[in-house]
PDB file of C-alpha atoms in Angstrom:
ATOM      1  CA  UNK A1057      14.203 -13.695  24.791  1.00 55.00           C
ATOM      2  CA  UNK A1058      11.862 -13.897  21.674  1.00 57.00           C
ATOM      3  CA  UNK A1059      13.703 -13.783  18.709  1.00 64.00           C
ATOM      4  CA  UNK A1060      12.575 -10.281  16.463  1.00 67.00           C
ATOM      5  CA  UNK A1061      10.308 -11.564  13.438  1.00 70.00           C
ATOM      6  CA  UNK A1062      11.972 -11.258  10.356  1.00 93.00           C
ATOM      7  CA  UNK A1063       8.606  -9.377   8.466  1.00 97.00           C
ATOM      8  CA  UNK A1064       6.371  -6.672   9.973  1.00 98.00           C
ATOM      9  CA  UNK A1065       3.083  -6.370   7.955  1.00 98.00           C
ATOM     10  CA  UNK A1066       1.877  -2.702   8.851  1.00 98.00           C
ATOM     11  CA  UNK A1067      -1.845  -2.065   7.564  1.00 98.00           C
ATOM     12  CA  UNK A1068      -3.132   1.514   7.940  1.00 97.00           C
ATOM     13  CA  UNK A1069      -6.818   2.072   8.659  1.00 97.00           C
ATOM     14  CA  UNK A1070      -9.595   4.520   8.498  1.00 95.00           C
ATOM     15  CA  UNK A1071     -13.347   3.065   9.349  1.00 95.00           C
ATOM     16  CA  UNK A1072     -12.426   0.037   7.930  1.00 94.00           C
ATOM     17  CA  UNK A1073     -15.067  -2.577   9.653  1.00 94.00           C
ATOM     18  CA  UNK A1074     -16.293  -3.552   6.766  1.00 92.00           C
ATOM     19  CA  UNK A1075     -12.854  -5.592   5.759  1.00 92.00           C
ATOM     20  CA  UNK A1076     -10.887  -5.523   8.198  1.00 94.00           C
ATOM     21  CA  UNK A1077     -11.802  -9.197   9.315  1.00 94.00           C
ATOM     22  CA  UNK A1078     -11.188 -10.634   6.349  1.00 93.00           C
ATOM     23  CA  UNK A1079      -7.741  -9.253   5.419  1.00 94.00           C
ATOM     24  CA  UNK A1080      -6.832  -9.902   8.738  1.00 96.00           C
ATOM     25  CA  UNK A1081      -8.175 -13.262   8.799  1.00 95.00           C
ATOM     26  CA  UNK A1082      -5.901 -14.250   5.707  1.00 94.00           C
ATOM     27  CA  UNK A1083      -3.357 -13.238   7.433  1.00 95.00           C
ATOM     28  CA  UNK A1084      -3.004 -15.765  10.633  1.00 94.00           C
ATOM     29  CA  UNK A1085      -0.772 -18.142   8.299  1.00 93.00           C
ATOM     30  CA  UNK A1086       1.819 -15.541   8.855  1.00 94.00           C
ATOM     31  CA  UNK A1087       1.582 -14.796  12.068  1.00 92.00           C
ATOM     32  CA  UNK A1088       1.697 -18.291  12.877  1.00 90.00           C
ATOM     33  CA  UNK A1089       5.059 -18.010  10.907  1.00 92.00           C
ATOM     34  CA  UNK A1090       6.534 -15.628  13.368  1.00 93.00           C
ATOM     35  CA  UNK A1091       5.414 -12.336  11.072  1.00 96.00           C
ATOM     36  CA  UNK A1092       4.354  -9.278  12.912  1.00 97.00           C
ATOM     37  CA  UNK A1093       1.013  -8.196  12.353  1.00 97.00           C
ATOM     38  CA  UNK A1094       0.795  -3.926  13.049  1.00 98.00           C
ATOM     39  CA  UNK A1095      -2.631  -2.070  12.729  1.00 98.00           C
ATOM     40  CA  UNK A1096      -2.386   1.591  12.930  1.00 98.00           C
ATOM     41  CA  UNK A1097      -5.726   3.309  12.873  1.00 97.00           C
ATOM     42  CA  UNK A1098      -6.135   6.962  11.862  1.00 96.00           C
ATOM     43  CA  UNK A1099      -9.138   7.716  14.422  1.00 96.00           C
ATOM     44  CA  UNK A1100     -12.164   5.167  13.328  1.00 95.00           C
ATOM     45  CA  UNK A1101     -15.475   5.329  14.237  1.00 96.00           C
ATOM     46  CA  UNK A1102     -16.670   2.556  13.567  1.00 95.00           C
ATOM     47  CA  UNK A1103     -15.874  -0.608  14.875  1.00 95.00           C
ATOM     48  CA  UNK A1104     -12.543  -1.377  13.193  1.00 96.00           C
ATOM     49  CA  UNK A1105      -9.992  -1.218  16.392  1.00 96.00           C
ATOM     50  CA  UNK A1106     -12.581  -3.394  17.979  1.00 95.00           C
ATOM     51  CA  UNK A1107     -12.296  -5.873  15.217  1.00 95.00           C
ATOM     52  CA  UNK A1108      -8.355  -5.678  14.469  1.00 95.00           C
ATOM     53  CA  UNK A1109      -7.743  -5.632  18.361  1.00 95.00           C
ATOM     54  CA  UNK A1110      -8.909  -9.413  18.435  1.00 93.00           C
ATOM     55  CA  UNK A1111      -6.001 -10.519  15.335  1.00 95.00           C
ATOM     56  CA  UNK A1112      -3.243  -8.232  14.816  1.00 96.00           C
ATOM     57  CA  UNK A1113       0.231  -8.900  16.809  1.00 95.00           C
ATOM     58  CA  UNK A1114       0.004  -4.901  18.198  1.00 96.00           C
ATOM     59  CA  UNK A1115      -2.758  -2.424  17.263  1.00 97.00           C
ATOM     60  CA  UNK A1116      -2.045   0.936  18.146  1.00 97.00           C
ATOM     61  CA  UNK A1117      -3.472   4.635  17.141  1.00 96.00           C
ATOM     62  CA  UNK A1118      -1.945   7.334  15.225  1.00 95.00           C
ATOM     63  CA  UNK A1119      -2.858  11.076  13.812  1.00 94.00           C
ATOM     64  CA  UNK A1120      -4.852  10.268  10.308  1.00 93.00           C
ATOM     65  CA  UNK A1121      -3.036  10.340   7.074  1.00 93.00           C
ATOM     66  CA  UNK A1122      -1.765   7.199   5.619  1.00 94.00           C
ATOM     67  CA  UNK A1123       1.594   8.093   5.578  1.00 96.00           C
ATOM     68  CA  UNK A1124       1.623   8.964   9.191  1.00 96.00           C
ATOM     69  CA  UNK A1125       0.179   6.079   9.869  1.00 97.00           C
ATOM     70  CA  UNK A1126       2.440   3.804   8.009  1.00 98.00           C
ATOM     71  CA  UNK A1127       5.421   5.657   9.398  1.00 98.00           C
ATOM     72  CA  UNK A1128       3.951   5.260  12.909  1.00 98.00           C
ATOM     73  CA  UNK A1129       3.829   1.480  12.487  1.00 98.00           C
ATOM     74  CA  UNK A1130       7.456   1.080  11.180  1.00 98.00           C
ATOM     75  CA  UNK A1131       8.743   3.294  14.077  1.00 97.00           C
ATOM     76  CA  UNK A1132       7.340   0.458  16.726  1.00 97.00           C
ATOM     77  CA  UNK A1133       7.729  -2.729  14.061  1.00 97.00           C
ATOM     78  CA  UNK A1134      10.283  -5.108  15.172  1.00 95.00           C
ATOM     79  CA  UNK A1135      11.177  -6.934  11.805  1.00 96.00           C
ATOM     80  CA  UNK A1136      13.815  -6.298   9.623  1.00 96.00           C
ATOM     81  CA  UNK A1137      11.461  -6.700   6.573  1.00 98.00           C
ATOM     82  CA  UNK A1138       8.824  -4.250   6.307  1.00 98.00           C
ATOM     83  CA  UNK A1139       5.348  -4.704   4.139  1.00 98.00           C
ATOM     84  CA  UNK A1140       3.167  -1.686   3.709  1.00 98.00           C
ATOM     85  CA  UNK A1141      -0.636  -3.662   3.021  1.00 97.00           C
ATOM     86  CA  UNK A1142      -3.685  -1.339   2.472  1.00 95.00           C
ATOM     87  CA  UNK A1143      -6.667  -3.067   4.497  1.00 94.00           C
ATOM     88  CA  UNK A1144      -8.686  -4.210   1.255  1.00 92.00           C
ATOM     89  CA  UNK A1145      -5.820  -6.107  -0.392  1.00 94.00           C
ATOM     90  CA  UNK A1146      -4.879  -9.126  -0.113  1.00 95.00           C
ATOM     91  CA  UNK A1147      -1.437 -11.343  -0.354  1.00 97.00           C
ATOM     92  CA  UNK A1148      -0.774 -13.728  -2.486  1.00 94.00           C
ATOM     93  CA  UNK A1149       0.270 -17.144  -1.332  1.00 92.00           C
ATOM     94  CA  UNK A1150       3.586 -17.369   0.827  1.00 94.00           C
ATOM     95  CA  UNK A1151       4.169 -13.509   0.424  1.00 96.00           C
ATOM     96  CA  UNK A1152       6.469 -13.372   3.724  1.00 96.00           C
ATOM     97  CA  UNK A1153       8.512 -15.956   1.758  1.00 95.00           C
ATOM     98  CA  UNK A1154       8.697 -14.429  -1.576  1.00 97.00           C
ATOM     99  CA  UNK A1155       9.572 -10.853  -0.021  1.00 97.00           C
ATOM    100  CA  UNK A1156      12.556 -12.316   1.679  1.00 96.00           C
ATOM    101  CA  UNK A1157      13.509 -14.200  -1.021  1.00 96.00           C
ATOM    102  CA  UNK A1158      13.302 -10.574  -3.135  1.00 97.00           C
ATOM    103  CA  UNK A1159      15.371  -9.078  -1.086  1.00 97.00           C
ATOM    104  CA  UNK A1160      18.130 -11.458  -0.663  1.00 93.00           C
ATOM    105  CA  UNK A1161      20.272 -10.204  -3.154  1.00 90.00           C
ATOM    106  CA  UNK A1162      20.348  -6.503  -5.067  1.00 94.00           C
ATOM    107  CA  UNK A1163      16.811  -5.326  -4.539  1.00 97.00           C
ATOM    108  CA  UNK A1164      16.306  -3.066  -1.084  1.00 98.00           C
ATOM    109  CA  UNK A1165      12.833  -2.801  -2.306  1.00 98.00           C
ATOM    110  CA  UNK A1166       9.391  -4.045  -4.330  1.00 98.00           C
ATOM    111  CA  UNK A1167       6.400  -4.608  -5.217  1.00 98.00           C
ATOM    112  CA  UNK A1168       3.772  -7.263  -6.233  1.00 98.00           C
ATOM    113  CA  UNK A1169       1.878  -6.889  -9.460  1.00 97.00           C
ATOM    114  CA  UNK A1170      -2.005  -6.101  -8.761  1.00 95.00           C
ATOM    115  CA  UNK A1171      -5.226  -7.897  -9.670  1.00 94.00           C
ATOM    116  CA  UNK A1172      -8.660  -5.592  -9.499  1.00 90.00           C
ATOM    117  CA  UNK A1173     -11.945  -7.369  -7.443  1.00 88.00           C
ATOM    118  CA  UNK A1174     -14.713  -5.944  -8.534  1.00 82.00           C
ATOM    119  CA  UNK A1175     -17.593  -5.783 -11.164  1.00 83.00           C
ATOM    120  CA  UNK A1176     -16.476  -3.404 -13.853  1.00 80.00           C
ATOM    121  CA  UNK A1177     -15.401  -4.967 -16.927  1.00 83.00           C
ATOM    122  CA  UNK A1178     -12.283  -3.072 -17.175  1.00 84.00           C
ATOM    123  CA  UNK A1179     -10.828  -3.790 -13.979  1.00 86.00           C
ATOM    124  CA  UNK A1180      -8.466  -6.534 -15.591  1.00 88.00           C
ATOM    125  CA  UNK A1181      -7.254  -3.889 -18.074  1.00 89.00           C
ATOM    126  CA  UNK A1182      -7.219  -1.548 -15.462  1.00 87.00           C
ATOM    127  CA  UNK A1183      -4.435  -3.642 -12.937  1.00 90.00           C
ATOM    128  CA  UNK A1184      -2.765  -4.813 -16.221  1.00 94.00           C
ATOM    129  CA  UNK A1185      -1.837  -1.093 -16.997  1.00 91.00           C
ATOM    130  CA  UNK A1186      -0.920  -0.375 -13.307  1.00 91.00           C
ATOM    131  CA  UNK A1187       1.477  -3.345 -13.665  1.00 95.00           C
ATOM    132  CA  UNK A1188       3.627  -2.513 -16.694  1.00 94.00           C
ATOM    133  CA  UNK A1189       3.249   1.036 -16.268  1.00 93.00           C
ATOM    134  CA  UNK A1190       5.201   0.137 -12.773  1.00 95.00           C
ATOM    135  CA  UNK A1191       7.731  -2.020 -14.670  1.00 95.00           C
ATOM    136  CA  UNK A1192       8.196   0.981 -17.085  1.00 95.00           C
ATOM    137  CA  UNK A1193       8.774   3.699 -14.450  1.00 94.00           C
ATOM    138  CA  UNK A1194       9.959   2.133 -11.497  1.00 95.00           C
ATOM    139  CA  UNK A1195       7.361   3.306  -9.740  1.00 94.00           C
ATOM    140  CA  UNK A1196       5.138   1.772  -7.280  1.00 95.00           C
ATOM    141  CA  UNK A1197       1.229   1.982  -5.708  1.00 92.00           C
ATOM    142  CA  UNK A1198       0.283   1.428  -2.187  1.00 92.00           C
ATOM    143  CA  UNK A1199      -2.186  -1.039  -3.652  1.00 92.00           C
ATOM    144  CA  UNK A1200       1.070  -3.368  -4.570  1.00 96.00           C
ATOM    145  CA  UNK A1201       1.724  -3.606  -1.195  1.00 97.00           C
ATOM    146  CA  UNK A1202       4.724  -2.015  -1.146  1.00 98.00           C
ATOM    147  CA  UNK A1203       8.028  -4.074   0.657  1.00 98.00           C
ATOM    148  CA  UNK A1204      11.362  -3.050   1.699  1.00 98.00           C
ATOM    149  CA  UNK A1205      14.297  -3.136   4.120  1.00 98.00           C
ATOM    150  CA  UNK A1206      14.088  -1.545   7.175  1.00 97.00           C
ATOM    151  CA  UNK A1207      17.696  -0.257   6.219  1.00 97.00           C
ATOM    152  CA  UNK A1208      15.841   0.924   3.058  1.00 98.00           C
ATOM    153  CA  UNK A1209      13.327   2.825   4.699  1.00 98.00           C
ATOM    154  CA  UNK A1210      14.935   4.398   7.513  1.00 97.00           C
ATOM    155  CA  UNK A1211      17.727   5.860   4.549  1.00 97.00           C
ATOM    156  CA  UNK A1212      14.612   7.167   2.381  1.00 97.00           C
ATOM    157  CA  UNK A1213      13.116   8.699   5.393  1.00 97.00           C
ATOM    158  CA  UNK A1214      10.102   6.624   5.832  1.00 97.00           C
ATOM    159  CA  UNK A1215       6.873   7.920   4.195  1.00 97.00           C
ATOM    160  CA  UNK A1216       6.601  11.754   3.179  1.00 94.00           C
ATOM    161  CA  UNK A1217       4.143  13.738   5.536  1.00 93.00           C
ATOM    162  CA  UNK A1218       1.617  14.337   2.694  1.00 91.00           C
ATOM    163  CA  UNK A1219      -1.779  13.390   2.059  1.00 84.00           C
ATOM    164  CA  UNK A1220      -1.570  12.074  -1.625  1.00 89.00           C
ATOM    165  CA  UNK A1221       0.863  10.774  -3.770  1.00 90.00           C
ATOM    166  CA  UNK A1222       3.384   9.386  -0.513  1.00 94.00           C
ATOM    167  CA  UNK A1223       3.611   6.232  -2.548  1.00 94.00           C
ATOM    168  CA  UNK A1224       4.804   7.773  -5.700  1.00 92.00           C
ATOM    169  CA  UNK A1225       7.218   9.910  -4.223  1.00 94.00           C
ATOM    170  CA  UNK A1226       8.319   7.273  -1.675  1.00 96.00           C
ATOM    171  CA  UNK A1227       8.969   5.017  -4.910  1.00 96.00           C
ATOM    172  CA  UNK A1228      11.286   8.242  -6.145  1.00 95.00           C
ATOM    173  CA  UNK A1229      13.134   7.760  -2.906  1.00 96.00           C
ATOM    174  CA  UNK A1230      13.674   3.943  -2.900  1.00 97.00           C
ATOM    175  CA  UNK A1231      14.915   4.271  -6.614  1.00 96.00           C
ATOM    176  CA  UNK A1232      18.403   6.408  -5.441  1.00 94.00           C
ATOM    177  CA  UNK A1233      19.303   2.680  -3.333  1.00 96.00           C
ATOM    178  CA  UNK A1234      17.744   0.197  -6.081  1.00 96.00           C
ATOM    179  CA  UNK A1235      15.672  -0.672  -8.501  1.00 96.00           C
ATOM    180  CA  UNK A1236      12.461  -2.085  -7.125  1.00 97.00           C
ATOM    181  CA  UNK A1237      11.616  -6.138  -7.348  1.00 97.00           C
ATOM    182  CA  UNK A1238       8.946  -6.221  -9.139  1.00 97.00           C
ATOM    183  CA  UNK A1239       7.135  -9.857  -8.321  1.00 97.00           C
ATOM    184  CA  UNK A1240       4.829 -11.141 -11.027  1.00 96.00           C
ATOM    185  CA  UNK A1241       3.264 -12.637  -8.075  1.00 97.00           C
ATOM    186  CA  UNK A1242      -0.546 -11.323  -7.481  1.00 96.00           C
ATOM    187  CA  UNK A1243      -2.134  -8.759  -4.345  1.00 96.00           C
ATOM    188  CA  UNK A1244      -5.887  -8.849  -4.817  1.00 93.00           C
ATOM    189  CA  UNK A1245      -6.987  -5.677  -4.760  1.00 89.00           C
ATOM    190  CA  UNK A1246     -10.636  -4.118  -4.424  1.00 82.00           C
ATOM    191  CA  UNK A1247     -11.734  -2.324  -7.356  1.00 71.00           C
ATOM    192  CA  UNK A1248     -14.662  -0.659  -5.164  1.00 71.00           C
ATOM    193  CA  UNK A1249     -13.704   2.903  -6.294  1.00 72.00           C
ATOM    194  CA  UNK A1250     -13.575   2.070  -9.914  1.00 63.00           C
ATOM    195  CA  UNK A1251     -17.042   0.605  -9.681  1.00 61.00           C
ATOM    196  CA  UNK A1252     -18.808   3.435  -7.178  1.00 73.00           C
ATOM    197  CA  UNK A1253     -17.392   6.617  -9.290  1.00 67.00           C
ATOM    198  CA  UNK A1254     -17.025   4.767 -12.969  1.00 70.00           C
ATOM    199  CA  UNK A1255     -13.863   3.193 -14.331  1.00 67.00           C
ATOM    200  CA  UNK A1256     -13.405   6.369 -16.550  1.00 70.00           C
ATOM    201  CA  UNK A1257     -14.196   8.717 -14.296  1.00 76.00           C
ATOM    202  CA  UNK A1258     -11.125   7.693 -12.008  1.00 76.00           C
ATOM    203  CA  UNK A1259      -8.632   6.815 -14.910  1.00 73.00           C
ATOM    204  CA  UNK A1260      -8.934  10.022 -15.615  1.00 74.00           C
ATOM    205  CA  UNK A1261      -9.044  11.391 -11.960  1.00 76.00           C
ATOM    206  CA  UNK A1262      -6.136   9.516 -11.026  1.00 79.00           C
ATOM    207  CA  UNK A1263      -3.809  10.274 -14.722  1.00 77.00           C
ATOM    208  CA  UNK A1264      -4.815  14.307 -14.081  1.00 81.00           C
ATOM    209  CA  UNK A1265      -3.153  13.992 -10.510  1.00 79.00           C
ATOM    210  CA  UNK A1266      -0.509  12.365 -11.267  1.00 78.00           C
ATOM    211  CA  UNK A1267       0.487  14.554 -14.164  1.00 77.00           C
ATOM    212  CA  UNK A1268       0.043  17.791 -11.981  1.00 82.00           C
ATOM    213  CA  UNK A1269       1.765  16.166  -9.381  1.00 75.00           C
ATOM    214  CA  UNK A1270       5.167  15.716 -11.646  1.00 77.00           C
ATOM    215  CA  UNK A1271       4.809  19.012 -12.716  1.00 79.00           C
ATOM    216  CA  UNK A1272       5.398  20.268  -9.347  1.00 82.00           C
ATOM    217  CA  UNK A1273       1.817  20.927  -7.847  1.00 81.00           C
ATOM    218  CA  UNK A1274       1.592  20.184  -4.022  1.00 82.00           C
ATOM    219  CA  UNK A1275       0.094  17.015  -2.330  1.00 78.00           C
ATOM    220  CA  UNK A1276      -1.572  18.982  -0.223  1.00 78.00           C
ATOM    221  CA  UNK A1277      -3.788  21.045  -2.737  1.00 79.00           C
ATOM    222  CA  UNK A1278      -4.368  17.904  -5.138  1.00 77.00           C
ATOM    223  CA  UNK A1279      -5.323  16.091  -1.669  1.00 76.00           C
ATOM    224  CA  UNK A1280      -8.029  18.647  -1.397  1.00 76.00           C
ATOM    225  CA  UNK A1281      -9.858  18.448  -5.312  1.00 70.00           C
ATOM    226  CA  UNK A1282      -9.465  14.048  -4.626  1.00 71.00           C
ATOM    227  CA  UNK A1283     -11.659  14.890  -1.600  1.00 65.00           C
ATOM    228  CA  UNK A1284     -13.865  16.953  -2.819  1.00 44.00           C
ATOM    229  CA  UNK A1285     -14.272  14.414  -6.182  1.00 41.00           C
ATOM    230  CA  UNK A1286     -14.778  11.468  -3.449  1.00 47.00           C
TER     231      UNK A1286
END
């Protein structure tokens, strides 16, 4: 019998043909390392389950919704590691290695710290704000490629059913088993909606959410004004 892999990389996707190759191209190192490789697609139409079909371990479908998506992929992952990795990040080197090594001792959960790709001059100040404003709160992005136990997730519940903000309030979760590990290890990250809609423009987007968010307003209805701003 094949021995389970130890990590399960799960990668979410929505008409994602434009990156998919590459992120799953960095990726083969793992899978040569016995990590599973999951893509769940959320109903594509372009050519990204065509693409991902060719180098992922399993590719399967799901209803869209990230969090559906990621929860999908957990529910047929075989590893007792799991690593949530949006399809235009990318690892740093030896990630499968530093995850387990994270969460050999006290921490049930992480995250890396976040670099910004793109052409905007603030992106640097931009992922250097996302990472200590992580370290401050505890709290965690999907673009840090979230990581955790499979213990860890099945006791938080997996991913809320919501269509914004399941990273911050899957972070609240994680935080009643442990404090995250919080790697100063790099994701790459693309900055692509910083530089389309204006580095301003989405600081402030993104701060206005996530203050109405923690004063109680619904995913749902802030998912609808981030559409219709998008």
């Amino acid at each position: 019998m094949t021995p389970a892999p130890r990590l399960s990389i799960i990668i979410p996707t929505l008409d994602e043909a434009e990156v998919i190759d590459d992120v799953l191209q960095s990726l083969q190192d793992y899978t040569a390392r016995g990590v599973e490789l999951i893509v769940v697609d959320g109903g594509s139409s372009d050519d990204t389950v065509a693409r991902a079909t060719r180098l992922a371990s399993r590719l399967i479908q799901s209803a869209p919704g990230r969090a559906r998506q990621m929860n999908a992929g957990a529910r047929i992952s075989r590893g007792n590691l799991l690593l949530f990795l949006h399809a235009d990040t990318r690892l740093p080197h030896c990630a499968d290695r530093l995850v387990a090594n994270a969460l050999s001792g006290s921490h049930c959960w992480g995250r890396f710290d976040i670099s910004l790709e793109g052409r905007h001059p603030l992106l640097p100040l931009i992922g250097f704000a996302m990472n200590w404003r992580s370290r401050l709160t505890g709290i965690a992005t999907g673009d840090q490629a979230l990581f955790m136990t499979r213990q860890a997730f099945d006791r938080a519940g997996g991913f809320p059913d919501q269509p914004l903000m399941e990273d911050i309030e899957m972070s609240r979760r994680l935080q009643g088993h442990s404090a995250p590990a919080c790697l100063e290890q790099r994701a790459s990250s693309s900055g692509r909606r910083w530089d389309e809609a204006g580095a301003w423009a989405t600081i402030w987007l993104m701060w206005r959410l996530r203050f109405r968010y923690w004063r109680g307003e619904s995913a749902d209805s802030l998912a609808r004004e981030y559409r219709h701003v998008r």
